[in-house]
Amino acid sequence: MALKKKVIENNELDLIEIISLIFKNKFKIFFITVLLLIVVFFIQIKREHVVQISTEIVPISIFDETKYNTYNSLLVDAEVRAYKSLLNEIDKNNSLLLDAEVRAYKSLLNEIDKNFLLKLFVDRLKDQEILREEIKKSNLILKENYSNNKSYEEAVIKKAASIKISPIKDKYWKIQYEIKDKSKIDTWENLIKNIEIHINNQIKIFIKNIFDDFILKKEKEKNFLIEDIDIAMENEMKIYELRISKRIAFLREQAMIARQLDLKKTNLTEVQIVGSEKGLINNFGGGDVPYYMRGYDVIEKEIDLINERSDKTLFVDKLTNLSNEKLKIKTNKTIERLKKEFSETPVFNDDFFAAQIKFESTNYEYLNKKLSSQMILIFTFLFGIILGIFYVLIENSIKNNR
């Protein structure tokens, strides 16, 4: 019992001695802690931080979208709507008729709205060639920092590939980039501004070219239809000439028969014996009356009238319908109206944009900074005190052993 009490007293004396020792060497502990804090502080300053920059890509507003309404409404007129319906049916049936040309024609029928424009913008933004071109123009990568052109090109390709384009809630998109050199943040912002201008200019040219192709196809189609109608009209006239030639040959033959029978004029309203002295016809028997029975005067007059026709087109039944169809196509103003309305869309404005990179939405995030600077300094302070205490105790132990 006495031994146990003595051990407890010794432990109490050791603890008091340690506390006393720490108090006597408090300036050493303080100096070690401050020194450690200073070292960590400078490490934090010099440490390379990776900053992820995220900026939203937003479509045009509803107000800007309404500026395309007149053009869109004209584009989807009855003719175009019918053609799209036909193409959709071909799509559903997986018909082989839907060849590359028809697909290309179908792609020209897009209405211009914010979804279409945003899709174009994002598609162009994903084009690595555009990104590489703009990176070269900027100072994001300096060519003089590379020993040869191949190394520089590889660095540009790698940098362009590091730029990420991703959707936000299936509505907007965002462009992300990780940067290590804070001094390059302004360069990056200027870069994406130039990318935005570049892409919008390309889309402007693209839409104009698409429209021009569409109009060209429509004009060709119109000319082809007129050409087909002209061919059909020529064919109808040929058919008429062939039919009339056969008719005249028949009439001449009938006139010759009538002259042979000396039938100048004949009244066929009554059934009678005609030319009985010649023993030609006794009874018509209620059947068809031979055409020569009309008499050669009438038949030859019909031949003369046919030959004297000044406007043969009046006697071609289908020609009137074909002429009407041709006139309808030639006087159709759909193409002219489309041109006019398209020229009044924002595509022809100097400030046209398909989408915008919203710079005010830019977010900067330090990726490799798991703890804040304050927390790091607090942990450093505590670690410094513990380290200082260990240093004092070890130093005292060494002195005692000498």
XYZ file of N, CA and C in Angstrom, residues 125-337:
639
model
N -18.822 24.632 -81.158
C -17.932 24.787 -80.004
C -17.167 23.496 -79.725
N -17.780 22.368 -80.057
C -17.121 21.077 -79.853
C -16.089 20.780 -80.935
N -16.049 21.628 -81.943
C -15.093 21.443 -83.034
C -13.697 21.819 -82.551
N -12.828 20.832 -82.437
C -11.473 21.053 -81.929
C -10.665 22.012 -82.817
N -10.969 22.031 -84.091
C -10.227 22.883 -85.020
C -10.408 24.360 -84.665
N -11.650 24.738 -84.333
C -11.918 26.126 -83.946
C -11.178 26.476 -82.664
N -11.221 25.577 -81.688
C -10.548 25.822 -80.408
C -9.041 25.965 -80.610
N -8.480 25.089 -81.420
C -7.032 25.155 -81.666
C -6.653 26.457 -82.370
N -7.484 26.854 -83.298
C -7.214 28.088 -84.042
C -7.210 29.301 -83.117
N -8.195 29.360 -82.204
C -8.280 30.505 -81.297
C -7.204 30.459 -80.210
N -6.823 29.263 -79.788
C -5.745 29.133 -78.797
C -4.440 29.677 -79.365
N -4.204 29.393 -80.632
C -2.987 29.884 -81.286
C -2.986 31.406 -81.366
N -4.159 31.992 -81.588
C -4.251 33.447 -81.685
C -4.041 34.123 -80.335
N -4.419 33.426 -79.258
C -4.294 33.998 -77.912
C -2.881 33.759 -77.370
N -2.664 34.238 -76.161
C -1.385 34.013 -75.486
C -1.505 32.933 -74.411
N -2.531 32.096 -74.550
C -2.716 31.044 -73.553
C -1.540 30.073 -73.587
N -1.011 29.835 -74.760
C 0.207 29.026 -74.926
C 1.185 29.835 -75.780
N 2.343 30.095 -75.250
C 3.339 30.885 -75.967
C 4.244 29.980 -76.786
N 4.339 30.258 -78.064
C 5.119 29.421 -78.966
C 6.606 29.448 -78.625
N 7.080 30.588 -78.093
C 8.511 30.704 -77.774
C 8.934 29.816 -76.613
N 7.954 29.273 -75.879
C 8.286 28.381 -74.762
C 8.576 26.950 -75.225
N 8.477 26.703 -76.532
C 8.662 25.344 -77.045
C 9.838 25.326 -78.019
N 10.559 24.244 -77.974
C 11.794 24.131 -78.755
C 11.532 23.995 -80.256
N 10.396 23.393 -80.624
C 10.089 23.228 -82.042
C 8.584 23.309 -82.270
N 8.232 23.396 -83.518
C 6.815 23.584 -83.878
C 5.964 22.364 -83.526
N 6.547 21.172 -83.624
C 5.810 19.949 -83.311
C 5.377 19.933 -81.855
N 6.284 20.300 -80.957
C 5.956 20.340 -79.525
C 4.868 21.366 -79.254
N 4.969 22.489 -79.943
C 3.970 23.550 -79.773
C 2.592 23.074 -80.244
N 2.549 22.421 -81.411
C 1.282 21.918 -81.946
C 0.671 20.879 -81.018
N 1.499 20.008 -80.467
C 1.011 18.990 -79.531
C 0.434 19.637 -78.278
N 1.079 20.700 -77.805
C 0.588 21.415 -76.624
C -0.757 22.078 -76.914
N -0.900 22.633 -78.111
C -2.160 23.275 -78.509
C -3.281 22.241 -78.580
N -2.992 21.094 -79.180
C -3.992 20.022 -79.290
C -4.421 19.545 -77.905
N -3.446 19.375 -77.019
C -3.741 18.935 -75.652
C -4.580 19.966 -74.911
N -4.248 21.232 -75.101
C -4.990 22.305 -74.437
C -6.421 22.370 -74.939
N -6.611 22.240 -76.254
C -7.966 22.272 -76.828
C -8.796 21.094 -76.327
N -8.149 19.926 -76.195
C -8.859 18.724 -75.712
C -9.253 18.850 -74.246
N -8.553 19.705 -73.496
C -8.845 19.863 -72.063
C -10.064 20.754 -71.818
N -10.510 21.451 -72.855
C -11.701 22.303 -72.727
C -12.940 21.419 -72.850
N -13.774 21.418 -71.826
C -14.933 20.520 -71.767
C -16.235 21.291 -71.999
N -17.111 20.678 -72.789
C -18.441 21.230 -73.054
C -19.458 20.210 -72.529
N -20.303 20.628 -71.587
C -21.251 19.679 -70.993
C -22.604 20.358 -70.756
N -23.691 19.562 -70.791
C -25.034 20.139 -70.599
C -25.332 20.444 -69.138
N -26.265 21.363 -68.941
C -26.747 21.700 -67.598
C -28.251 21.490 -67.586
N -28.696 20.441 -66.947
C -30.128 20.158 -66.778
C -30.878 20.136 -68.111
N -30.234 19.607 -69.152
C -30.857 19.441 -70.467
C -31.411 20.740 -71.051
N -30.939 21.870 -70.586
C -31.448 23.147 -71.062
C -30.329 24.036 -71.580
N -29.377 24.278 -70.710
C -28.228 25.088 -71.092
C -26.988 24.197 -71.179
N -25.872 24.845 -71.540
C -24.598 24.151 -71.599
C -23.570 24.972 -70.835
N -22.450 24.353 -70.537
C -21.378 25.100 -69.888
C -20.035 24.701 -70.499
N -19.124 25.648 -70.474
C -17.770 25.417 -70.950
C -16.839 25.460 -69.747
N -16.014 24.431 -69.593
C -15.139 24.305 -68.423
C -13.683 24.211 -68.864
N -12.837 24.828 -68.017
C -11.404 24.796 -68.304
C -10.643 24.877 -66.986
N -9.583 24.086 -66.877
C -8.749 24.099 -65.673
C -7.463 24.860 -65.959
N -7.138 25.792 -65.069
C -5.975 26.652 -65.262
C -5.118 26.667 -64.004
N -3.812 26.622 -64.170
C -2.883 26.600 -63.029
C -2.250 27.969 -62.774
N -2.102 28.716 -63.836
C -1.483 30.033 -63.738
C -2.580 31.094 -63.654
N -2.723 31.716 -62.476
C -3.791 32.700 -62.278
C -3.662 33.881 -63.233
N -2.458 34.175 -63.643
C -2.243 35.309 -64.538
C -2.849 35.066 -65.923
N -3.200 33.796 -66.191
C -3.758 33.435 -67.488
C -5.292 33.501 -67.503
N -5.896 33.849 -66.370
C -7.365 33.886 -66.299
C -7.924 34.922 -67.271
N -7.320 36.112 -67.293
C -7.779 37.145 -68.236
C -7.592 36.694 -69.677
N -6.488 36.004 -69.934
C -6.235 35.491 -71.280
C -7.312 34.497 -71.683
N -7.694 33.637 -70.730
C -8.746 32.652 -70.987
C -10.073 33.347 -71.289
N -10.415 34.366 -70.520
C -11.680 35.079 -70.737
C -11.699 35.742 -72.112
N -10.576 36.319 -72.497
C -10.486 36.914 -73.832
C -10.592 35.845 -74.917
N -10.020 34.685 -74.614
C -10.064 33.577 -75.570
C -11.497 33.143 -75.848
N -12.294 32.929 -74.807
C -13.666 32.449 -75.033
C -14.548 33.550 -75.635
N -14.202 34.807 -75.384
C -14.920 35.896 -76.050
C -14.677 35.825 -77.558
N -13.426 35.593 -77.923
C -13.080 35.462 -79.346
C -13.704 34.213 -79.963
N -13.758 33.124 -79.163
C -14.402 31.892 -79.635
C -15.881 32.148 -79.902
N -16.529 32.860 -79.006
C -17.952 33.186 -79.168
C -18.179 33.983 -80.451
N -17.361 34.995 -80.685
C -17.484 35.816 -81.899
C -17.240 34.965 -83.143
N -16.186 34.156 -83.101
C -15.813 33.292 -84.220
C -16.956 32.347 -84.583
N -17.503 31.663 -83.587
C -18.558 30.670 -83.836
C -19.826 31.339 -84.351
N -20.225 32.452 -83.755
C -21.435 33.145 -84.208
C -21.295 33.622 -85.648
N -20.114 34.073 -86.021
C -19.878 34.476 -87.413
C -19.975 33.272 -88.349
N -19.416 32.147 -87.911
C -19.489 30.932 -88.735
C -20.933 30.466 -88.908
N -21.714 30.522 -87.828
C -23.119 30.090 -87.892
C -23.912 31.019 -88.806
N -23.610 32.295 -88.723
C -24.272 33.272 -89.596
C -24.046 32.920 -91.058
N -22.799 32.642 -91.410
C -22.458 32.259 -92.789
C -23.110 30.925 -93.142
N -23.089 29.982 -92.187
C -23.664 28.650 -92.412
C -25.159 28.734 -92.720
N -25.900 29.511 -91.936
C -27.351 29.626 -92.135
C -27.648 30.277 -93.481
N -26.862 31.296 -93.830
C -27.061 31.944 -95.134
C -26.800 30.956 -96.273
N -25.744 30.182 -96.142
C -25.421 29.192 -97.185
C -26.494 28.120 -97.288
N -26.982 27.673 -96.132
C -28.050 26.675 -96.116
C -29.296 27.223 -96.801
N -29.624 28.465 -96.488
C -30.805 29.080 -97.101
C -30.608 29.222 -98.608
N -29.421 29.676 -99.024
C -29.135 29.824 -100.454
C -29.243 28.477 -101.172
N -28.753 27.419 -100.530
C -28.865 26.076 -101.110
C -30.324 25.665 -101.241
N -31.088 25.991 -100.206
C -32.510 25.654 -100.212
C -33.237 26.386 -101.345
N -32.962 27.680 -101.477
C -33.594 28.468 -102.537
C -33.164 27.955 -103.911
N -31.893 27.640 -104.046
C -31.393 27.108 -105.309
C -32.114 25.818 -105.681
N -32.300 24.943 -104.697
C -33.008 23.685 -104.937
C -34.462 23.955 -105.328
N -35.092 24.908 -104.625
C -36.487 25.225 -104.937
C -36.617 25.816 -106.339
N -35.669 26.674 -106.715
C -35.710 27.264 -108.056
C -35.461 26.203 -109.129
N -34.519 25.294 -108.854
C -34.277 24.191 -109.788
C -35.520 23.314 -109.901
N -36.109 23.038 -108.746
C -37.318 22.209 -108.735
C -38.426 22.880 -109.541
N -38.550 24.189 -109.368
C -39.558 24.947 -110.115
C -39.292 24.865 -111.618
N -38.039 25.058 -112.009
C -37.669 24.982 -113.428
C -37.872 23.572 -113.993
N -37.560 22.575 -113.165
C -37.763 21.185 -113.601
C -39.242 20.891 -113.827
N -40.093 21.407 -112.927
C -41.529 21.198 -113.070
C -42.045 21.853 -114.347
N -41.583 23.076 -114.598
C -41.984 23.773 -115.829
C -41.491 23.011 -117.055
N -40.247 22.537 -116.971
C -39.681 21.760 -118.076
C -40.484 20.486 -118.325
N -40.868 19.813 -117.234
C -41.672 18.582 -117.372
C -43.033 18.881 -118.003
N -43.625 20.025 -117.600
C -44.923 20.400 -118.181
C -44.772 20.728 -119.666
N -43.694 21.427 -120.020
C -43.442 21.737 -121.435
C -43.293 20.454 -122.250
N -42.576 19.485 -121.670
C -42.407 18.191 -122.357
C -43.753 17.487 -122.501
N -44.556 17.536 -121.425
C -45.883 16.912 -121.462
C -46.762 17.578 -122.517
N -46.653 18.915 -122.631
C -47.444 19.644 -123.634
C -46.985 19.286 -125.048
N -45.684 19.176 -125.230
C -45.160 18.761 -126.533
C -45.647 17.360 -126.893
N -45.643 16.483 -125.890
C -46.110 15.107 -126.125
C -47.587 15.081 -126.492
N -48.367 15.926 -125.814
C -49.803 15.997 -126.124
C -50.022 16.485 -127.558
N -49.201 17.462 -127.976
C -49.314 17.958 -129.345
C -48.917 16.883 -130.353
N -47.896 16.111 -130.029
C -47.490 15.010 -130.917
C -48.599 13.970 -131.023
N -49.199 13.683 -129.856
C -50.319 12.720 -129.855
C -51.462 13.262 -130.698
N -51.705 14.585 -130.558
C -52.774 15.223 -131.358
C -52.471 15.107 -132.848
N -51.246 15.441 -133.249
C -50.871 15.386 -134.665
C -51.004 13.969 -135.207
N -50.611 12.997 -134.392
C -50.729 11.600 -134.819
C -52.187 11.199 -134.963
N -52.998 11.639 -134.000
C -54.429 11.307 -134.043
C -55.102 11.978 -135.242
N -54.735 13.258 -135.502
C -55.328 13.995 -136.623
C -54.884 13.401 -137.966
N -53.608 12.972 -138.038
C -53.111 12.343 -139.268
C -53.905 11.088 -139.588
N -54.163 10.309 -138.548
C -54.958 9.092 -138.743
C -56.397 9.442 -139.132
N -56.893 10.533 -138.531
C -58.263 10.965 -138.823
C -58.396 11.412 -140.276
N -57.446 12.218 -140.729
C -57.492 12.717 -142.118
C -57.348 11.558 -143.099
N -56.465 10.616 -142.796
C -56.294 9.450 -143.670
C -57.599 8.674 -143.768
N -58.280 8.545 -142.643
C -59.566 7.840 -142.611
C -60.611 8.604 -143.427
N -60.651 9.948 -143.232
C -61.650 10.766 -143.943
C -61.415 10.726 -145.444
N -60.166 10.795 -145.873
C -59.861 10.738 -147.300
C -60.300 9.407 -147.903
N -60.078 8.372 -147.149
C -60.493 7.045 -147.613
C -62.010 6.979 -147.751
N -62.733 7.544 -146.754
C -64.192 7.540 -146.778
C -64.723 8.422 -147.908
N -64.008 9.558 -148.161
C -64.440 10.454 -149.248
C -64.288 9.756 -150.598
N -63.197 9.010 -150.753
C -62.980 8.270 -151.990
C -64.081 7.245 -152.212
N -64.488 6.565 -151.163
C -65.565 5.564 -151.270
C -66.873 6.251 -151.660
N -67.127 7.412 -150.996
C -68.370 8.142 -151.283
C -68.399 8.608 -152.738
N -67.248 9.095 -153.261
C -67.180 9.516 -154.657
C -67.383 8.320 -155.604
N -66.812 7.195 -155.214
C -66.967 5.988 -156.038
C -68.430 5.593 -156.120
N -69.170 5.826 -155.042
C -70.595 5.484 -154.992
C -71.474 6.649 -155.441
N -70.778 7.757 -155.759
C -71.477 8.964 -156.180
C -72.435 9.461 -155.089
N -71.924 9.387 -153.817
C -72.733 9.875 -152.691
C -72.224 11.252 -152.309
N -72.839 12.301 -152.951
C -72.417 13.658 -152.630
C -72.956 14.084 -151.278
N -74.233 13.911 -151.065
C -74.876 14.209 -149.791
C -75.859 13.107 -149.493
N -76.000 12.747 -148.239
C -76.913 11.671 -147.874
C -77.620 12.044 -146.582
N -78.956 11.809 -146.568
C -79.731 12.016 -145.359
C -79.855 10.669 -144.677
N -79.213 10.543 -143.576
C -79.185 9.256 -142.887
C -80.229 9.156 -141.782
N -81.143 10.133 -141.736
C -82.143 10.107 -140.670
C -83.236 9.089 -140.952
N -83.343 8.717 -142.189
C -84.361 7.743 -142.535
C -83.699 6.527 -143.168
N -84.294 5.365 -142.875
C -83.775 4.133 -143.453
C -84.421 3.953 -144.834
N -83.568 3.906 -145.837
C -84.078 3.775 -147.190
C -83.084 3.019 -148.049
N -83.519 2.603 -149.212
C -82.615 1.929 -150.138
C -81.892 2.981 -150.932
N -80.582 2.950 -150.826
C -79.773 3.965 -151.483
C -79.017 3.300 -152.636
N -79.120 3.953 -153.771
C -78.379 3.449 -154.944
C -78.772 2.018 -155.272
N -80.104 1.748 -155.213
C -80.541 0.385 -155.446
C -80.223 -0.076 -156.863
N -80.177 0.988 -157.750
C -79.882 0.604 -159.116
C -78.470 0.089 -159.254
N -77.640 0.489 -158.261
C -76.274 -0.015 -158.280
C -76.149 -1.268 -157.426
N -77.266 -1.556 -156.674
C -77.268 -2.746 -155.832
C -76.238 -2.691 -154.729
N -76.105 -1.489 -154.116
C -75.050 -1.333 -153.116
C -75.534 -1.675 -151.718
N -76.598 -0.961 -151.257
C -77.054 -1.121 -149.876
C -78.566 -1.272 -149.903
N -79.050 -2.239 -149.206
C -80.478 -2.448 -149.109
C -81.036 -1.993 -147.786
N -80.348 -2.211 -146.736
C -80.874 -1.880 -145.404
C -79.686 -1.714 -144.462
N -79.827 -0.726 -143.576
C -78.787 -0.540 -142.577
C -78.925 -1.513 -141.422
N -80.059 -2.123 -141.345
C -80.283 -3.150 -140.333
C -80.104 -2.674 -138.918
N -80.216 -1.359 -138.680
C -80.109 -0.826 -137.323
C -78.698 -0.767 -136.797
N -77.683 -1.195 -137.607
C -76.291 -1.178 -137.133
C -75.635 0.155 -137.389
N -74.247 0.192 -137.238
C -73.497 1.419 -137.489
C -73.573 1.776 -138.956
N -73.727 3.079 -139.187
C -73.791 3.566 -140.559
C -72.380 3.839 -141.030
N -71.917 3.291 -142.132
C -70.574 3.584 -142.640
C -70.397 5.080 -142.818
N -69.166 5.577 -142.533
C -68.933 7.022 -142.505
C -69.078 7.627 -143.906
N -68.753 6.841 -144.948
C -68.837 7.382 -146.304
C -70.265 7.703 -146.705
N -71.249 7.161 -145.925
C -72.652 7.421 -146.209
C -73.022 8.879 -145.945
N -72.134 9.659 -145.302
C -72.391 11.073 -145.061
C -72.257 11.888 -146.352
N -71.546 11.326 -147.281
C -71.349 12.016 -148.561
C -69.993 12.685 -148.618
N -69.416 12.718 -149.829
C -68.057 13.248 -149.931
C -67.986 14.739 -149.707
N -69.099 15.482 -149.930
C -69.092 16.927 -149.658
C -68.795 17.202 -148.182
N -69.526 16.497 -147.336
C -69.371 16.687 -145.886
C -67.992 16.212 -145.425
N -67.576 15.085 -145.906
C -66.293 14.501 -145.474
C -65.129 15.380 -145.893
N -65.162 15.839 -147.181
C -64.070 16.686 -147.666
C -64.059 18.036 -146.965
N -65.268 18.540 -146.622
C -65.336 19.801 -145.864
C -64.690 19.638 -144.484
N -64.929 18.484 -143.869
C -64.326 18.218 -142.556
C -62.802 18.190 -142.670
N -62.292 17.597 -143.758
C -60.836 17.560 -143.988
C -60.289 18.977 -144.122
N -61.002 19.819 -144.887
C -60.556 21.201 -145.081
C -60.534 21.970 -143.760
N -61.565 21.786 -142.954
C -61.643 22.499 -141.666
C -60.504 22.079 -140.728
N -60.203 20.804 -140.724
C -59.110 20.307 -139.875
C -57.783 20.908 -140.308
N -57.553 20.943 -141.616
C -56.288 21.475 -142.139
C -56.165 22.986 -141.933
N -57.289 23.673 -141.847
C -57.283 25.133 -141.733
C -57.282 25.612 -140.273
N -57.205 24.712 -139.326
C -57.198 25.132 -137.907
C -55.979 26.021 -137.628
N -56.246 27.253 -137.141
C -55.144 28.193 -136.855
C -54.524 27.948 -135.479
N -55.323 27.527 -134.532
C -54.814 27.256 -133.166
C -55.178 25.824 -132.787
N -54.255 24.941 -133.057
C -54.521 23.522 -132.813
C -54.614 23.187 -131.326
N -54.005 24.042 -130.485
C -53.992 23.757 -129.039
C -55.401 23.732 -128.440
N -56.326 24.441 -129.100
C -57.701 24.475 -128.592
C -58.386 23.118 -128.691
N -57.830 22.243 -129.492
C -58.450 20.939 -129.719
C -57.726 19.810 -128.972
N -56.739 20.208 -128.092
C -56.018 19.210 -127.285
C -56.563 19.306 -125.860
N -57.282 18.279 -125.431
C -58.015 18.334 -124.158
C -57.108 18.625 -122.955
N -55.991 17.890 -122.802
C -55.146 18.016 -121.610
C -54.277 19.270 -121.610
N -54.189 19.919 -122.765
C -53.305 21.076 -122.879
C -53.756 22.239 -121.991
N -55.040 22.396 -121.835
C -55.558 23.484 -120.994
C -55.149 23.291 -119.538
N -55.305 22.063 -119.056
C -54.919 21.778 -117.665
C -53.421 21.950 -117.451
N -52.645 21.500 -118.431
C -51.195 21.639 -118.332
C -50.778 23.104 -118.357
N -51.418 23.892 -119.191
C -51.110 25.322 -119.264
C -51.455 26.019 -117.956
N -52.578 25.639 -117.383
C -52.968 26.219 -116.090
C -51.968 25.861 -114.989
N -51.510 24.610 -115.005
C -50.544 24.161 -114.005
C -49.215 24.906 -114.176
N -48.802 25.109 -115.397
C -47.561 25.833 -115.685
C -47.668 27.286 -115.219
N -48.792 27.900 -115.484
C -49.007 29.291 -115.064
C -49.004 29.409 -113.544
N -49.589 28.418 -112.888
C -49.635 28.410 -111.423
C -48.225 28.330 -110.833
N -47.383 27.498 -111.410
C -46.001 27.342 -110.923
C -45.195 28.607 -111.180
N -45.330 29.176 -112.388
C -44.547 30.357 -112.764
C -44.924 31.585 -111.939
N -46.170 31.678 -111.542
C -46.625 32.856 -110.787
C -46.553 32.650 -109.268
N -46.076 31.468 -108.831
C -45.943 31.207 -107.388
C -44.840 32.092 -106.810
N -45.148 32.880 -105.795
C -44.214 33.848 -105.205
C -43.596 33.367 -103.885
N -43.723 32.069 -103.590
C -43.204 31.553 -102.322
C -41.710 31.816 -102.174
N -40.950 31.565 -103.213
C -39.487 31.754 -103.143
C -39.146 33.217 -102.897
N -39.803 34.118 -103.631
C -39.529 35.545 -103.464
C -39.889 36.015 -102.064
N -41.005 35.507 -101.541
C -41.422 35.906 -100.186
C -40.445 35.383 -99.143
